[in-house]
């Protein structure tokens, strides 16, 4: 796992030598690769690549980057892992394609090393960039310079596990694994995008292709960007998509989730036995490939369905106990560590756990703006960082159970959303609003006793953090007129960000442009598709990547092998959500390895007791950032709605922890920008 950065420019008035600038940019992300550094420059073409290396495969100097292909045509800076690279090496010898390698030219004893980067470059030589991407199985982002065509290629993996930013700054095209690397380019002065800020306050994160800066963008998952020398003088600021205006550069999808979704839905596997067998086989193969490393390897274990299944399948293929790691809390309603411990004992893993306090959170909070580079407000970023930090003490690579919810119907909104909407949608609008107010009022009564109504429910029907979820349900049902409106409300925190962000206007996104949605008649599948395209890469995967790479830990997500994703979309909805419970298929496989009694309990998520902490140990920190005078002086946010929510939260009238956290994370990020560049 690594990080890279670079630039492409004809600007001859740079303050430092290109090699030095590329080194500055790469060194800004040294945490992504503390083991080695490299720079490559072609001054005549105006291209520079910088690289930081965290060695996971081939720890020798043969894995040094940037790396050139055998002929010298391609030079690459690569971040990630190509899991099937050994298979690709075999294919290179017997390739039927136009440019096969001569027999024997790449015999095993003639490779310089055994890194997947070297394999990928050989693939480019034989098949070109496009075909090589189609054949590769992995998580990755890369920049590759074609010295023949004088063209730069940027690519990101199919599901968006690895980040890649690009854009225009000071007459140059800049790119890199994190925004902090781009900020090191001389003259970086891109302004904060108030439109992107509006999107952030709606969703907790800035959705791709936008970033917090004008003129800087995220390359979306499954996309390939190419740009030639003649294009770098063009500097579009408001949009990343202008291939028609600037034919010298463009972006296209080399892999489309929408296409795979429709293919899967046209060939659904209705036989449960066959469907489960195919899914288990795909997961085992993914885990087998992702367990290959030349460094210590482990896994995150929460005790839930997803992580327990990954660990169970890992342990079934391992020759010694898998190292597992979990985080716990003393606060009731948040702690899952005891369940993780029970699963670990059953599977005989080598288990480590850490119980968190408010002080742990306070120690991490100052790090968050630098970790994430732009406002990011999923509060589980704190325990994610801490579990990664704990794991890094013993391993260099950790597998996670992420993506099980999006692919197999695990979120409550998939099972509750359509059910709730079907029950109330027939009512007149005014009647619906009265029910909504009852729900919001009831949440306060439930919240007065953490056990609340759960005391009267059987274990299977109990709901973790019931008070918060009743309040959220009531709020999200306000002023909605369809199930798709309801979904959009469920994934919105500030539902009218223009009332908060001064001069902010929300751009269109996939969530608001329904003409871009696949033709899925089942609302649950529409939600799952949209979450996989947006929330998964821009929140979940971003959170894990930055937290883990912040401590130089590589994370791998077996469920995001694209073949597992495609298999998931061949399963009918009833194999994902059955009797109101999600992840049915994953559960059936898991129960072959772990007793059902260790898994069945209310879904909690990976949260922290943020609301209580904001009223207690984090209060002084929060009040400083939320000060109305400060907000007026900064000029980004209207202070009135923030003050109202803060007052109600402190009084215990409403739990506004998530809304307030979005403001606090923006304010903390804004403060961190002072004095930069």
XYZ file of C-alpha atoms in Angstrom:
677
model
C 0.000 0.000 0.000
C 1.321 3.377 -0.927
C 0.602 6.954 -1.844
C 1.560 9.056 -4.829
C 1.334 12.570 -6.180
C 2.417 14.495 -9.225
C 1.806 17.256 -11.706
C 1.671 17.922 -15.430
C 2.499 21.450 -16.535
C 4.208 23.650 -19.101
C 4.817 26.321 -16.483
C 8.549 27.113 -16.635
C 8.404 29.550 -13.721
C 8.040 27.087 -10.880
C 9.934 28.204 -7.764
C 11.735 24.868 -7.348
C 13.025 22.083 -9.551
C 10.290 19.626 -10.641
C 12.022 16.807 -8.736
C 11.894 18.815 -5.533
C 8.235 19.766 -5.965
C 7.238 16.154 -6.625
C 9.168 15.149 -3.518
C 7.414 17.816 -1.415
C 4.040 16.580 -2.636
C 4.800 12.925 -1.951
C 6.339 13.627 1.451
C 3.058 15.246 2.520
C 1.591 11.729 2.527
C 4.549 9.928 4.093
C 2.128 8.108 6.422
C 0.817 6.186 3.395
C 4.300 4.902 2.656
C 6.950 5.399 5.336
C 9.265 2.693 3.996
C 10.565 4.146 0.736
C 10.347 7.225 -1.496
C 10.945 7.904 -5.159
C 10.599 10.604 -7.825
C 10.554 10.453 -11.628
C 10.528 13.502 -13.932
C 10.378 14.124 -17.676
C 11.199 17.826 -17.860
C 10.588 18.126 -21.597
C 7.046 16.797 -21.222
C 6.338 18.657 -17.990
C 5.399 15.497 -16.070
C 6.556 14.602 -12.550
C 5.632 11.633 -10.341
C 6.351 11.254 -6.640
C 5.785 8.100 -4.600
C 5.757 6.877 -1.009
C 5.876 3.132 -0.406
C 4.437 0.876 2.290
C 5.857 -2.491 1.262
C 3.368 -5.362 1.462
C 4.418 -7.492 -1.533
C 8.070 -7.735 -2.533
C 9.890 -5.892 0.229
C 13.053 -5.727 -1.890
C 14.335 -2.729 -3.906
C 12.750 -4.394 -6.970
C 9.446 -2.933 -5.799
C 10.721 0.667 -5.770
C 8.506 3.293 -7.421
C 7.944 5.151 -9.660
C 8.661 2.114 -11.819
C 9.301 1.866 -15.562
C 8.188 -0.954 -17.851
C 10.784 -3.134 -19.580
C 10.683 -1.118 -22.815
C 10.595 2.176 -20.924
C 7.298 3.184 -22.543
C 5.261 3.293 -19.321
C 6.172 4.840 -15.968
C 3.810 4.243 -13.051
C 3.119 5.462 -9.523
C 0.813 2.860 -7.993
C -1.238 2.599 -4.792
C -2.999 -0.640 -3.945
C -2.869 -4.340 -4.619
C -3.569 -6.417 -7.732
C -4.669 -9.613 -6.065
C -4.556 -11.789 -9.183
C -1.178 -10.549 -10.382
C 0.407 -14.011 -10.299
C -2.332 -15.284 -12.594
C -1.746 -12.287 -14.861
C 1.929 -13.221 -15.087
C 0.889 -16.599 -16.423
C -1.465 -15.018 -18.932
C 1.273 -12.737 -20.227
C 3.235 -15.682 -21.617
C 0.334 -17.249 -23.514
C -1.530 -14.083 -24.457
C -3.522 -14.303 -27.710
C -3.612 -10.514 -27.893
C -1.826 -8.388 -30.519
C 1.276 -7.712 -28.406
C 2.037 -10.923 -26.487
C 5.336 -11.193 -24.703
C 7.787 -13.480 -26.512
C 7.961 -16.988 -25.081
C 10.405 -17.064 -22.227
C 10.846 -13.286 -22.017
C 8.962 -13.231 -18.741
C 9.816 -16.588 -17.287
C 9.682 -16.532 -13.492
C 13.459 -16.333 -13.178
C 13.599 -13.268 -15.425
C 11.259 -11.011 -13.493
C 13.079 -8.333 -11.540
C 10.960 -9.052 -8.472
C 7.529 -10.318 -7.447
C 5.639 -7.048 -7.004
C 2.216 -6.564 -8.543
C 3.401 -3.176 -9.864
C 5.917 -4.878 -12.128
C 3.187 -7.259 -13.298
C 0.832 -4.380 -14.097
C 3.459 -2.619 -16.194
C 4.068 -5.817 -18.163
C 0.311 -6.010 -18.755
C 0.337 -2.477 -20.136
C 3.130 -3.450 -22.520
C 1.223 -6.497 -23.778
C -2.398 -5.384 -23.731
C -2.560 -1.631 -23.152
C -4.075 0.199 -20.197
C -7.755 -0.514 -20.955
C -7.462 -4.286 -21.324
C -5.162 -4.532 -18.316
C -7.767 -2.812 -16.142
C -10.442 -5.244 -17.259
C -8.260 -8.228 -16.335
C -7.093 -6.910 -12.965
C -8.720 -7.917 -9.684
C -7.849 -5.553 -6.882
C -8.056 -2.237 -5.112
C -5.930 0.477 -6.600
C -5.329 3.959 -7.862
C -2.504 4.798 -10.214
C -0.927 7.423 -12.426
C 0.849 6.080 -15.512
C 2.708 8.135 -18.112
C 2.821 6.842 -21.690
C 6.105 8.154 -23.109
C 5.104 7.260 -26.690
C 1.712 8.965 -26.789
C 2.734 11.680 -24.320
C -0.411 10.981 -22.350
C -1.123 10.628 -18.649
C -3.611 8.046 -17.364
C -5.261 8.134 -13.933
C -7.355 5.168 -12.846
C -9.289 4.121 -9.744
C -10.514 0.661 -8.770
C -14.038 -0.481 -9.533
C -15.567 0.118 -6.098
C -13.499 3.071 -4.888
C -11.393 1.493 -2.160
C -8.374 3.669 -2.974
C -8.627 7.475 -3.354
C -7.475 9.627 -6.253
C -7.759 13.411 -6.575
C -7.015 15.621 -9.559
C -7.573 19.144 -10.797
C -6.091 22.445 -11.903
C -3.942 24.785 -9.886
C -1.613 27.625 -10.883
C -1.418 26.632 -14.570
C -0.806 23.007 -13.726
C -2.726 19.737 -13.671
C -2.162 18.151 -10.242
C -3.076 14.742 -8.870
C -2.480 12.548 -5.868
C -3.724 10.114 -3.250
C -4.750 12.827 -0.786
C -5.606 16.511 -0.952
C -2.712 17.440 1.328
C -0.316 16.374 -1.436
C -2.037 18.662 -3.962
C -1.842 21.564 -1.525
C 1.956 21.311 -1.649
C 1.998 22.294 -5.328
C 3.444 25.825 -5.626
C 0.809 28.523 -5.655
C -2.092 26.322 -4.513
C -4.813 28.796 -3.608
C -8.036 27.079 -4.673
C -10.964 28.538 -2.767
C -13.447 26.635 -0.642
C -16.393 25.522 -2.753
C -19.573 26.652 -1.020
C -21.604 24.395 -3.290
C -19.566 21.373 -2.217
C -19.949 22.566 1.374
C -23.729 22.452 0.954
C -23.476 18.838 -0.192
C -21.289 18.066 2.807
C -23.878 19.346 5.253
C -26.521 17.198 3.632
C -24.543 13.956 3.569
C -21.759 14.177 6.250
C -19.187 13.980 3.424
C -18.371 15.712 0.140
C -19.660 13.354 -2.579
C -17.585 12.549 -5.659
C -16.687 14.029 -8.038
C -16.645 17.145 -5.849
C -14.117 18.144 -3.195
C -14.096 21.004 -0.748
C -11.896 22.998 -3.153
C -12.947 24.664 -6.387
C -11.213 23.141 -9.394
C -10.185 19.940 -7.570
C -12.107 16.686 -8.012
C -12.290 13.065 -6.942
C -11.952 10.510 -9.713
C -15.006 8.304 -9.349
C -14.747 4.528 -8.859
C -14.316 2.453 -11.997
C -13.124 5.441 -14.011
C -10.125 6.086 -16.246
C -8.953 9.632 -16.951
C -6.526 10.442 -19.730
C -4.980 13.792 -20.533
C -2.464 14.869 -23.138
C 0.105 17.630 -23.200
C -2.132 19.892 -25.285
C -4.877 19.783 -22.656
C -3.065 21.005 -19.579
C -3.414 24.668 -20.467
C -7.197 24.232 -20.176
C -8.372 24.910 -16.645
C -12.058 24.073 -16.089
C -13.116 25.100 -12.611
C -16.778 24.206 -12.236
C -16.977 20.711 -13.707
C -14.732 17.658 -14.045
C -16.572 16.410 -17.109
C -15.721 18.327 -20.288
C -14.446 15.749 -22.813
C -16.551 17.301 -25.556
C -15.146 20.786 -25.004
C -11.589 19.554 -24.517
C -11.042 16.458 -26.686
C -7.419 16.294 -25.513
C -8.648 14.870 -22.215
C -11.607 12.966 -20.870
C -12.992 10.461 -18.370
C -14.843 7.233 -19.003
C -15.987 4.245 -16.982
C -14.066 1.049 -17.694
C -16.403 -0.834 -15.300
C -20.015 0.123 -14.587
C -21.863 -1.012 -11.469
C -25.122 -0.001 -13.136
C -24.426 -2.347 -16.045
C -23.509 -5.190 -13.679
C -26.639 -4.589 -11.606
C -28.857 -4.886 -14.655
C -26.966 -7.970 -15.875
C -27.401 -9.580 -12.465
C -31.080 -8.780 -12.245
C -31.643 -10.336 -15.669
C -30.107 -13.655 -14.530
C -31.240 -14.010 -10.913
C -30.359 -17.251 -9.113
C -33.598 -18.274 -7.379
C -32.320 -21.604 -6.058
C -31.141 -20.821 -2.541
C -28.691 -23.709 -2.337
C -26.983 -22.749 -5.589
C -26.965 -19.060 -4.715
C -25.370 -19.642 -1.310
C -22.815 -22.053 -2.743
C -21.733 -19.560 -5.420
C -21.536 -16.727 -2.917
C -19.501 -18.712 -0.389
C -17.118 -19.845 -3.117
C -16.633 -16.254 -4.334
C -16.019 -14.985 -0.794
C -13.524 -17.735 -0.039
C -11.587 -17.004 -3.206
C -11.576 -13.283 -2.467
C -10.313 -13.876 1.065
C -7.691 -16.330 -0.162
C -6.278 -13.766 -2.571
C -6.493 -10.916 -0.073
C -4.698 -12.933 2.608
C -1.520 -13.003 0.505
C 1.098 -10.655 1.949
C 4.780 -10.601 2.840
C 3.971 -8.852 6.141
C 1.817 -9.694 9.219
C -1.927 -9.788 8.495
C -5.061 -9.647 10.670
C -8.715 -8.556 10.672
C -11.141 -6.167 12.336
C -13.837 -7.995 14.311
C -16.920 -6.249 15.690
C -18.877 -9.407 16.389
C -21.486 -8.524 13.764
C -22.429 -10.585 10.737
C -20.012 -9.066 8.222
C -16.758 -9.029 10.149
C -17.519 -12.373 11.816
C -18.030 -13.996 8.422
C -14.782 -12.571 7.027
C -12.838 -13.771 10.069
C -14.524 -17.192 9.994
C -13.602 -17.724 6.341
C -10.090 -16.406 6.979
C -9.602 -18.780 9.901
C -10.961 -21.737 7.896
C -8.142 -21.216 5.375
C -5.367 -20.253 7.807
C -2.720 -22.523 9.301
C -2.499 -20.526 12.549
C -4.804 -18.273 14.592
C -5.855 -15.076 12.813
C -5.096 -11.878 14.708
C -8.354 -9.996 15.373
C -9.020 -6.528 16.820
C -12.064 -4.788 18.269
C -13.108 -1.607 20.078
C -15.468 -1.424 23.047
C -17.259 1.229 25.115
C -18.300 1.352 28.743
C -21.519 3.186 27.802
C -24.603 0.970 27.506
C -26.040 0.694 24.007
C -22.724 1.147 22.202
C -20.569 -1.760 23.318
C -20.209 -4.757 21.010
C -16.791 -5.861 22.245
C -18.249 -8.644 24.383
C -19.896 -10.166 21.299
C -16.695 -9.904 19.287
C -14.818 -11.632 22.099
C -17.300 -14.526 22.097
C -16.940 -14.965 18.331
C -13.150 -14.783 18.612
C -13.132 -17.452 21.321
C -15.319 -19.728 19.220
C -13.097 -19.325 16.154
C -9.903 -19.530 18.257
C -8.434 -16.292 16.929
C -5.687 -14.302 18.639
C -7.904 -11.486 19.869
C -7.113 -7.960 21.125
C -9.608 -5.401 22.386
C -9.510 -1.793 23.549
C -12.195 -0.012 25.565
C -12.624 3.639 24.645
C -13.339 6.647 26.842
C -14.142 10.259 26.084
C -10.469 11.014 26.629
C -9.563 8.667 23.767
C -11.906 10.639 21.528
C -10.498 13.974 22.662
C -6.997 12.773 21.862
C -8.035 11.833 18.310
C -10.177 14.860 17.449
C -7.220 17.227 16.794
C -5.929 14.713 14.225
C -9.136 14.475 12.200
C -8.777 17.568 9.940
C -5.344 16.438 8.778
C -6.405 12.808 8.409
C -9.362 13.580 6.166
C -8.138 16.750 4.407
C -11.681 18.020 3.914
C -14.744 18.171 6.170
C -15.871 14.643 7.058
C -18.432 13.994 9.783
C -19.069 10.283 10.189
C -18.332 10.183 13.918
C -17.333 6.515 13.740
C -14.122 7.942 12.255
C -12.868 8.093 15.851
C -13.186 4.400 16.814
C -12.098 3.450 13.287
C -8.834 5.331 13.749
C -8.292 3.832 17.196
C -8.899 0.237 16.127
C -6.539 0.781 13.174
C -3.929 2.247 15.508
C -4.258 -0.751 17.816
C -4.043 -3.238 14.943
C -0.960 -1.533 13.480
C 1.013 -2.450 16.583
C 0.846 -6.087 15.490
C 0.028 -6.235 11.759
C 0.593 -4.264 8.558
C -2.536 -5.481 6.720
C -6.074 -5.891 8.101
C -9.177 -7.290 6.401
C -12.560 -5.725 7.151
C -16.195 -6.693 6.713
C -17.270 -3.445 5.044
C -19.847 -3.450 2.204
C -21.994 -6.267 3.583
C -24.785 -3.805 4.395
C -24.886 -2.184 0.952
C -24.629 -5.428 -1.016
C -26.850 -7.678 1.091
C -29.526 -5.370 2.528
C -28.164 -4.799 6.020
C -29.148 -1.229 6.804
C -32.364 -0.668 8.740
C -33.605 1.719 6.049
C -33.857 -1.181 3.582
C -36.186 -3.217 5.771
C -37.930 -0.481 7.752
C -38.131 2.177 5.054
C -40.493 0.487 2.584
C -42.442 -1.125 5.433
C -43.025 2.172 7.246
C -43.820 4.010 4.021
C -46.350 1.393 2.922
C -48.109 1.687 6.276
C -48.508 5.473 6.242
C -48.377 6.549 2.584
C -52.122 5.996 2.083
C -52.949 8.487 4.854
C -53.771 12.118 4.035
C -50.771 14.429 4.371
C -52.014 16.133 7.573
C -52.629 12.800 9.265
C -49.104 11.674 8.396
C -47.658 14.823 9.959
C -49.516 14.159 13.228
C -48.044 10.645 13.400
C -44.615 12.095 12.774
C -44.929 14.494 15.710
C -45.992 11.604 17.942
C -42.860 9.675 16.944
C -40.611 12.638 17.717
C -42.317 13.151 21.083
C -42.115 9.459 21.911
C -38.379 9.436 21.246
C -37.832 11.832 24.123
C -39.761 9.601 26.529
C -37.858 6.524 25.403
C -34.591 8.431 25.758
C -35.336 9.172 29.427
C -34.650 5.490 30.069
C -31.979 3.929 27.846
C -33.865 0.628 27.935
C -37.140 2.377 27.109
C -39.695 0.343 25.157
C -37.078 -2.336 24.549
C -37.874 -3.659 28.026
C -41.173 -4.950 26.714
C -39.866 -6.478 23.463
C -38.381 -9.933 22.875
C -34.629 -9.971 22.209
C -34.988 -10.388 18.434
C -37.178 -7.285 18.137
C -35.126 -5.001 20.357
C -33.490 -2.041 18.643
C -30.136 -0.556 19.563
C -30.361 3.181 20.412
C -34.153 3.095 19.981
C -34.659 6.705 21.100
C -32.323 8.114 18.445
C -33.866 5.982 15.731
C -37.445 6.957 16.605
C -36.464 10.629 16.476
C -34.632 10.203 13.165
C -37.586 8.320 11.691
C -39.978 11.088 12.676
C -37.759 13.830 11.281
C -37.123 12.020 7.994
C -40.812 11.419 7.301
C -41.582 15.127 7.334
C -42.648 16.533 3.955
C -41.952 13.428 1.858
C -44.289 12.198 -0.870
C -42.739 8.952 -2.143
C -40.485 6.113 -1.039
C -37.618 7.664 -3.018
C -38.188 10.999 -1.247
C -38.147 9.099 2.033
C -34.812 7.472 1.153
C -33.291 10.834 0.204
C -34.473 12.231 3.520
C -32.927 9.281 5.380
C -29.508 9.971 3.843
C -29.727 13.728 4.495
C -28.596 15.332 7.748
C -29.280 19.032 7.075
C -32.268 18.784 4.770
C -32.050 22.410 3.643
C -28.305 23.193 3.576
C -28.927 26.436 1.694
C -30.425 27.769 4.953
C -27.095 27.066 6.644
C -24.357 27.739 4.067
C -24.072 31.375 3.011
C -24.229 31.614 -0.817
C -24.227 27.823 -1.098
C -26.181 26.022 -3.795
C -26.300 22.245 -4.026
C -25.119 20.812 -7.348
C -26.993 17.866 -8.803
C -25.801 14.449 -7.684
C -26.700 10.885 -8.545
C -29.198 10.953 -5.679
C -31.114 13.868 -7.195
C -30.751 12.958 -10.879
C -33.136 10.023 -11.155
C -32.660 9.766 -14.900
C -29.240 8.235 -14.105
C -30.707 5.442 -11.961
C -30.955 1.856 -13.227
C -34.422 0.497 -13.917
C -34.981 -1.279 -10.594
C -38.610 -1.770 -9.647
C -37.885 -2.819 -6.061
C -37.229 0.206 -3.786
C -34.894 -1.785 -1.536
C -32.651 -2.527 -4.509
C -32.713 1.122 -5.584
C -31.528 2.134 -2.121
C -28.788 -0.494 -2.099
C -27.543 0.576 -5.527
C -27.470 4.266 -4.604
C -25.697 3.580 -1.308
C -23.094 1.467 -3.096
C -22.441 4.254 -5.581
C -22.327 7.104 -3.039
C -22.276 6.376 0.691
C -19.989 3.354 0.433
C -17.035 4.939 -1.423
C -17.422 8.515 -0.184
C -18.114 7.755 3.486
C -17.336 4.174 4.543
C -14.292 3.489 2.365
C -12.940 7.015 2.770
C -13.272 6.722 6.549
C -11.423 3.409 6.700
C -8.707 4.350 4.200
C -7.756 7.627 5.887
C -7.946 6.230 9.413
C -5.868 3.176 8.566
C -3.337 4.892 6.320
C -2.950 7.555 8.993
C -1.123 4.864 10.985
C 0.407 3.151 7.899
C -1.989 0.198 7.998
C -3.296 -1.336 4.779
C -6.938 -2.410 4.839
C -8.571 -4.854 2.441
C -12.293 -5.429 1.840
C -13.021 -8.957 0.552
C -16.688 -8.223 -0.170
C -15.606 -5.619 -2.723
C -13.895 -8.063 -5.039
C -15.948 -7.147 -8.108
C -16.844 -10.794 -8.646
C -18.448 -10.922 -5.181
C -20.317 -7.698 -5.993
C -21.600 -9.185 -9.251
C -22.633 -12.371 -7.444
C -24.554 -10.320 -4.865
C -26.613 -8.692 -7.601
C -27.541 -12.110 -8.993
C -29.340 -12.931 -5.748
C -33.049 -12.073 -5.408
C -34.156 -9.628 -2.729
C -35.611 -12.435 -0.600
C -32.097 -13.859 -0.198
C -30.950 -10.536 1.205
C -33.908 -9.350 3.312
C -36.185 -12.010 4.779
C -38.786 -11.536 7.523
C -37.600 -7.966 8.020
C -33.990 -9.013 8.636
C -31.140 -8.100 6.314
C -28.076 -10.037 5.118
C -29.940 -13.352 5.046
C -27.474 -14.973 2.631
C -24.445 -13.900 4.661
C -26.063 -15.194 7.842
C -26.719 -18.635 6.357
C -23.063 -18.978 5.405
C -21.857 -17.614 8.743
C -23.986 -20.068 10.752
C -21.954 -22.904 9.252
C -18.970 -21.565 11.196
C -20.386 -19.653 14.179
C -23.428 -20.555 16.331
C -26.452 -18.413 15.629
C -26.789 -17.457 19.300
C -23.492 -15.558 19.155
C -24.697 -13.347 16.288
C -28.407 -12.648 16.740
C -28.930 -9.284 18.449
C -30.081 -5.746 17.566
C -27.970 -3.997 14.916
C -25.990 -1.153 16.486
C -23.482 0.112 13.949
C -20.009 1.353 14.773
C -20.885 4.478 16.725
C -19.796 6.402 19.781
C -21.845 8.038 22.577
C -21.333 11.390 20.876
C -24.446 13.116 22.185
C -23.494 12.531 25.810
C -19.872 13.504 25.195
C -20.920 16.813 23.594
C -22.916 17.663 26.711
C -20.011 16.596 28.913
C -16.268 16.276 28.257
C -16.385 17.730 24.719
C -18.597 20.686 25.602
C -15.902 23.361 25.979
C -14.221 22.340 22.726
C -17.572 22.436 20.907
C -18.693 25.782 22.333
C -15.492 27.436 21.165
C -16.038 26.258 17.574
C -19.766 27.075 17.613
C -19.375 30.590 19.005
C -21.789 32.864 17.042
C -19.275 35.717 16.806
C -16.701 33.370 15.331
C -19.203 31.995 12.819
C -20.120 35.526 11.680
C -16.490 36.504 11.220
C -15.664 33.403 9.174
C -18.611 34.051 6.870
C -19.433 30.522 5.750
C -22.351 29.544 8.010
C -25.448 31.215 9.401
C -25.216 30.987 13.157
C -28.949 31.029 14.004
C -29.868 27.404 13.126
C -26.642 26.162 14.715
C -27.269 28.036 17.957
C -30.831 26.701 18.092
C -29.709 23.094 17.741
C -26.865 23.503 20.224
C -29.199 25.000 22.838
C -31.771 22.225 22.403
C -29.072 19.568 22.527
C -27.553 20.878 25.750
C -30.994 21.062 27.344
C -31.737 17.475 26.344
C -34.810 18.575 24.386
C -33.547 16.951 21.156
C -30.517 14.890 20.228
C -28.784 16.933 17.511
C -25.450 15.140 17.829
C -25.079 14.341 14.119
C -26.094 17.776 12.845
C -23.771 19.437 15.321
C -20.914 17.098 14.460
C -21.076 18.193 10.809
C -20.621 21.803 11.911
C -17.867 20.930 14.379
C -15.909 18.942 11.816
C -16.141 21.777 9.281
C -15.088 24.303 11.887
C -12.172 22.138 12.992
C -11.111 21.663 9.361
C -11.398 25.389 8.659
C -9.253 26.166 11.681
C -6.626 23.681 10.456
C -6.379 25.563 7.143
C -5.072 28.720 8.786
C -1.463 29.220 7.894
C -1.367 26.432 5.287
C 0.280 27.280 1.957
